[in-house]
Coordinates of C-alpha atoms in Angstrom, one line a residue:
M1 CA 12.8 9.3 -12.1
L2 CA 9.5 10.8 -11.8
Q3 CA 9.3 10.7 -15.3
T4 CA 11.0 7.9 -16.7
L5 CA 9.0 5.3 -14.2
V6 CA 5.4 7.1 -16.0
E7 CA 7.4 6.6 -19.4
L8 CA 7.9 2.6 -17.9
Q9 CA 4.4 2.7 -16.9
R10 CA 2.9 4.0 -19.9
D11 CA 4.5 1.3 -22.2
I12 CA 4.0 -1.9 -20.4
Y13 CA -0.4 -0.5 -20.4
L14 CA -0.2 0.3 -23.9
A15 CA 1.6 -2.9 -24.6
L16 CA -1.4 -5.1 -22.1
A17 CA -3.5 -3.4 -23.6
G18 CA -2.7 -5.5 -27.3
Q19 CA -2.7 -8.4 -26.2
I20 CA -5.5 -8.0 -23.8
K21 CA -7.3 -7.0 -27.5
L22 CA -5.4 -9.9 -29.4
L23 CA -6.5 -12.4 -26.1
S24 CA -10.6 -10.8 -26.9
A25 CA -10.8 -11.6 -30.8
Q26 CA -8.2 -14.2 -31.4
G27 CA -8.9 -16.3 -27.8
N28 CA -4.9 -16.8 -27.7
W29 CA -4.7 -17.3 -23.5
L30 CA -0.8 -19.0 -24.4
G31 CA 0.3 -15.7 -25.9
F32 CA -1.3 -13.8 -23.1
L33 CA 0.1 -16.0 -19.9
A34 CA 3.3 -15.4 -21.4
F35 CA 2.9 -11.5 -21.4
L36 CA 1.8 -12.0 -17.1
P37 CA 5.3 -12.2 -15.8
M38 CA 5.3 -8.4 -17.5
G39 CA 2.8 -7.6 -14.6
V40 CA 5.1 -7.8 -11.6
F41 CA 7.6 -5.4 -13.5
F42 CA 4.6 -3.1 -13.8
G43 CA 3.0 -3.3 -10.3
A44 CA 7.0 -2.5 -9.0
V45 CA 7.4 0.2 -11.0
H46 CA 4.1 1.6 -10.2
A47 CA 4.6 1.4 -6.4
L48 CA 7.8 3.5 -6.9
T49 CA 5.4 6.4 -7.4
P50 CA 3.6 8.3 -5.4
G51 CA 1.4 6.7 -3.2
H52 CA 0.2 3.3 -2.1
S53 CA 0.2 4.3 1.2
K54 CA 4.8 4.2 1.7
A55 CA 4.7 6.7 3.6
V56 CA 2.0 5.2 5.7
L57 CA 3.6 2.6 6.2
A58 CA 7.8 3.6 6.9
T59 CA 5.8 5.5 9.8
Y60 CA 4.3 3.4 11.7
L61 CA 6.9 0.4 11.1
A62 CA 9.9 3.3 12.3
G63 CA 7.3 4.2 15.6
S64 CA 6.8 0.4 16.1
E65 CA 8.1 -2.8 17.9
A66 CA 7.5 -5.3 14.7
K67 CA 10.6 -7.1 14.0
I68 CA 11.1 -7.4 9.9
A69 CA 8.9 -10.6 9.5
R70 CA 6.2 -8.8 11.3
G71 CA 6.6 -5.4 9.2
L72 CA 6.7 -7.5 6.4
L73 CA 3.0 -8.7 6.9
T74 CA 2.1 -5.5 7.4
S75 CA 3.1 -5.0 3.7
L76 CA 1.8 -7.9 2.0
T77 CA -1.4 -6.9 3.6
L78 CA -1.6 -3.4 2.4
S79 CA -0.1 -4.5 -0.7
F80 CA -3.3 -7.8 -0.9
T81 CA -5.8 -4.9 0.7
H82 CA -4.7 -2.1 -2.2
V83 CA -4.8 -4.7 -5.1
T84 CA -8.1 -6.5 -4.3
I85 CA -10.5 -3.9 -3.6
A86 CA -9.8 -2.6 -7.1
V87 CA -10.7 -5.1 -8.3
L88 CA -13.6 -5.7 -6.0
I89 CA -14.9 -2.6 -7.4
A90 CA -14.5 -3.4 -11.0
V91 CA -15.5 -6.8 -11.1
L92 CA -18.3 -6.9 -8.5
S93 CA -20.1 -3.2 -9.4
L94 CA -21.7 -3.5 -6.3
P95 CA -24.3 -0.1 -5.9
V96 CA -22.0 1.8 -3.4
V97 CA -19.7 2.5 -6.5
S98 CA -21.5 5.2 -7.9
I99 CA -21.6 6.6 -4.3
A100 CA -17.5 5.3 -3.4
L101 CA -16.3 5.8 -6.9
G102 CA -15.6 10.3 -8.4
S103 CA -13.2 10.5 -10.5
V104 CA -12.1 7.6 -12.7
G105 CA -9.4 5.7 -10.9
R106 CA -10.5 8.1 -7.6
A107 CA -12.8 6.2 -4.5
P108 CA -13.4 8.8 -1.8
L109 CA -16.0 7.2 -0.4
L110 CA -12.7 4.1 0.8
E111 CA -10.1 7.1 0.8
D112 CA -12.0 8.9 3.8
I113 CA -12.7 5.7 5.1
S114 CA -8.9 5.3 5.1
R115 CA -7.8 8.6 5.9
G116 CA -10.3 8.6 9.4
L117 CA -8.7 4.7 10.3
L118 CA -5.4 5.8 9.6
G119 CA -5.7 8.8 12.3
L120 CA -7.3 6.8 14.6
I121 CA -3.9 4.4 14.1
G122 CA -2.2 7.4 15.4
A123 CA -3.9 8.9 17.6
W124 CA -3.9 5.7 19.8
M125 CA -0.2 5.3 18.9
L126 CA 0.7 8.8 20.6
W127 CA -1.6 7.8 23.5
R128 CA 0.7 4.3 24.2
A129 CA 3.9 7.0 23.5
L130 CA 3.0 8.7 27.1
T131 CA 1.6 6.7 28.7
H132 CA 3.5 3.8 28.5
G133 CA 0.8 1.5 26.6
H134 CA 1.1 -2.0 25.5
H135 CA 1.2 -3.1 21.7
H136 CA -0.9 -5.6 20.5
K137 CA 0.4 -8.2 18.4
H138 CA -2.4 -7.7 15.7
E139 CA -1.9 -3.5 14.9
G140 CA 0.4 -4.2 11.8
E141 CA -2.1 -5.8 10.0
A142 CA -4.9 -3.8 10.3
V143 CA -2.8 -0.9 9.5
G144 CA -1.9 -2.6 6.6
V145 CA -5.6 -3.2 6.0
M146 CA -6.8 0.6 6.6
A147 CA -3.4 2.0 4.0
G148 CA -5.1 -0.7 1.6
L149 CA -8.7 0.4 1.7
I150 CA -7.4 3.0 -0.9
P151 CA -7.4 1.3 -4.3
C152 CA -4.9 1.0 -6.8
P153 CA -6.4 3.5 -9.4
L154 CA -4.0 1.1 -12.6
T155 CA -5.7 -2.1 -10.9
L156 CA -9.1 -0.3 -11.6
F157 CA -7.6 0.8 -15.5
V158 CA -6.8 -2.7 -16.0
M159 CA -9.5 -4.5 -14.6
T160 CA -12.1 -1.8 -16.6
F161 CA -10.2 -2.2 -19.9
A162 CA -10.3 -6.1 -19.5
I163 CA -13.9 -6.1 -19.0
A164 CA -14.8 -3.8 -21.2
R165 CA -13.4 -6.2 -24.0
G166 CA -15.4 -9.4 -22.5
V167 CA -12.3 -11.1 -20.7
P168 CA -12.7 -9.9 -17.2
A169 CA -10.2 -12.9 -15.8
A170 CA -7.3 -11.5 -17.8
G171 CA -7.5 -8.5 -15.7
I172 CA -7.8 -10.5 -12.5
L173 CA -4.8 -12.7 -13.5
F174 CA -2.6 -9.2 -14.2
A175 CA -3.6 -8.1 -11.2
G176 CA -2.4 -10.6 -9.1
T177 CA 1.1 -10.3 -10.7
M178 CA 0.6 -6.6 -10.6
M179 CA 0.0 -7.6 -6.5
I180 CA 3.5 -9.0 -5.9
G181 CA 5.2 -6.3 -7.9
V182 CA 3.5 -3.9 -5.1
A183 CA 4.4 -5.8 -2.1
L184 CA 7.8 -6.4 -4.2
T185 CA 8.3 -2.8 -3.5
L186 CA 6.5 -2.1 -0.2
S187 CA 7.9 -5.0 1.8
G188 CA 11.3 -2.9 0.1
V189 CA 10.3 0.2 2.7
A190 CA 8.9 -2.0 5.0
I191 CA 12.6 -3.3 6.3
L192 CA 14.5 -0.7 5.1
S193 CA 12.3 1.9 7.9
I194 CA 12.8 -1.4 10.7
L195 CA 16.6 -1.9 9.9
L196 CA 16.8 2.8 9.7
R197 CA 14.6 2.0 13.5
E198 CA 16.7 -0.4 14.9
R199 CA 20.2 1.6 13.6
L200 CA 18.8 4.1 15.3
L201 CA 18.1 2.2 18.8
H202 CA 20.9 0.5 18.2
F203 CA 23.1 4.0 19.7
V204 CA 21.7 4.2 23.2
E205 CA 22.0 0.5 23.3
G206 CA 23.0 -1.1 27.0
R207 CA 21.2 2.3 28.7
P208 CA 17.8 1.6 29.2
R209 CA 16.7 4.7 30.3
L210 CA 17.9 6.5 27.7
S211 CA 16.8 3.5 25.0
N212 CA 12.8 4.0 26.9
V213 CA 12.6 7.1 26.4
M214 CA 13.8 7.1 22.4
I215 CA 11.7 4.6 22.0
R216 CA 8.6 6.5 23.2
S217 CA 9.3 8.9 21.5
V218 CA 9.7 8.0 18.4
E219 CA 6.5 5.8 18.7
G220 CA 5.0 9.7 19.7
F221 CA 6.3 11.4 16.5
A222 CA 4.9 8.0 14.0
G223 CA 1.6 9.0 15.9
A224 CA 1.2 12.2 15.3
A225 CA 2.6 12.2 12.3
L226 CA 0.0 9.9 10.9
I227 CA -3.1 12.1 12.7
A228 CA -1.0 15.1 10.4
L229 CA -0.9 12.4 7.2
A230 CA -4.7 12.0 7.7
L231 CA -5.4 15.2 8.2
H232 CA -3.3 16.7 5.1
E233 CA -5.1 14.3 3.3
A234 CA -8.2 15.0 4.5
F235 CA -8.5 18.8 4.1
V236 CA -6.3 19.3 0.9
R237 CA -6.3 17.6 -2.4

């Protein structure tokens, strides 16, 4: 399955590279715009491969009280941040890039910041579960931004190639369609996580005390899992 996804990405990327070369040489924007919808499929397939904070998203939503609308907002925030950070790094070429970027397609500084913040969110969820604290209505969006700080490596590749060919606008347009595809996949993850949590809680419906224990247990487990994920990513690379 993973190999199939990798091959699909390679084929689409090669086709995109050909389109960008043609655009650069001939200025045929109509041909490139006709190819743009492929970016949605490209983004959706790419988001199915390892990474993209799917585990973080699923873990957080499984332990939160978010409904589907809030879960979708969290996934959209994550997708927007994930792709936009990569575009900004490529387009702005800020001085911080020399510090933030390591190997091609990686941004170690931003990755470390993201992991640290997600670890703090996990600690907050664990503390809240133990002390019966209150949920903040904007917490989901904050998680989306934190998880999305790790830039999309494929977007960096696309942007770098387009800029090198003198057509950065083409890279930005394709990144925008990729973002839609990434959002579709992550939204699917969000919906499944919430439905699974709701299904689990359905079994204890009508028993308030047991339901409360179940909710706190799931939230505490999710918080501990986020801390574990952050530590694992920080020390095992």
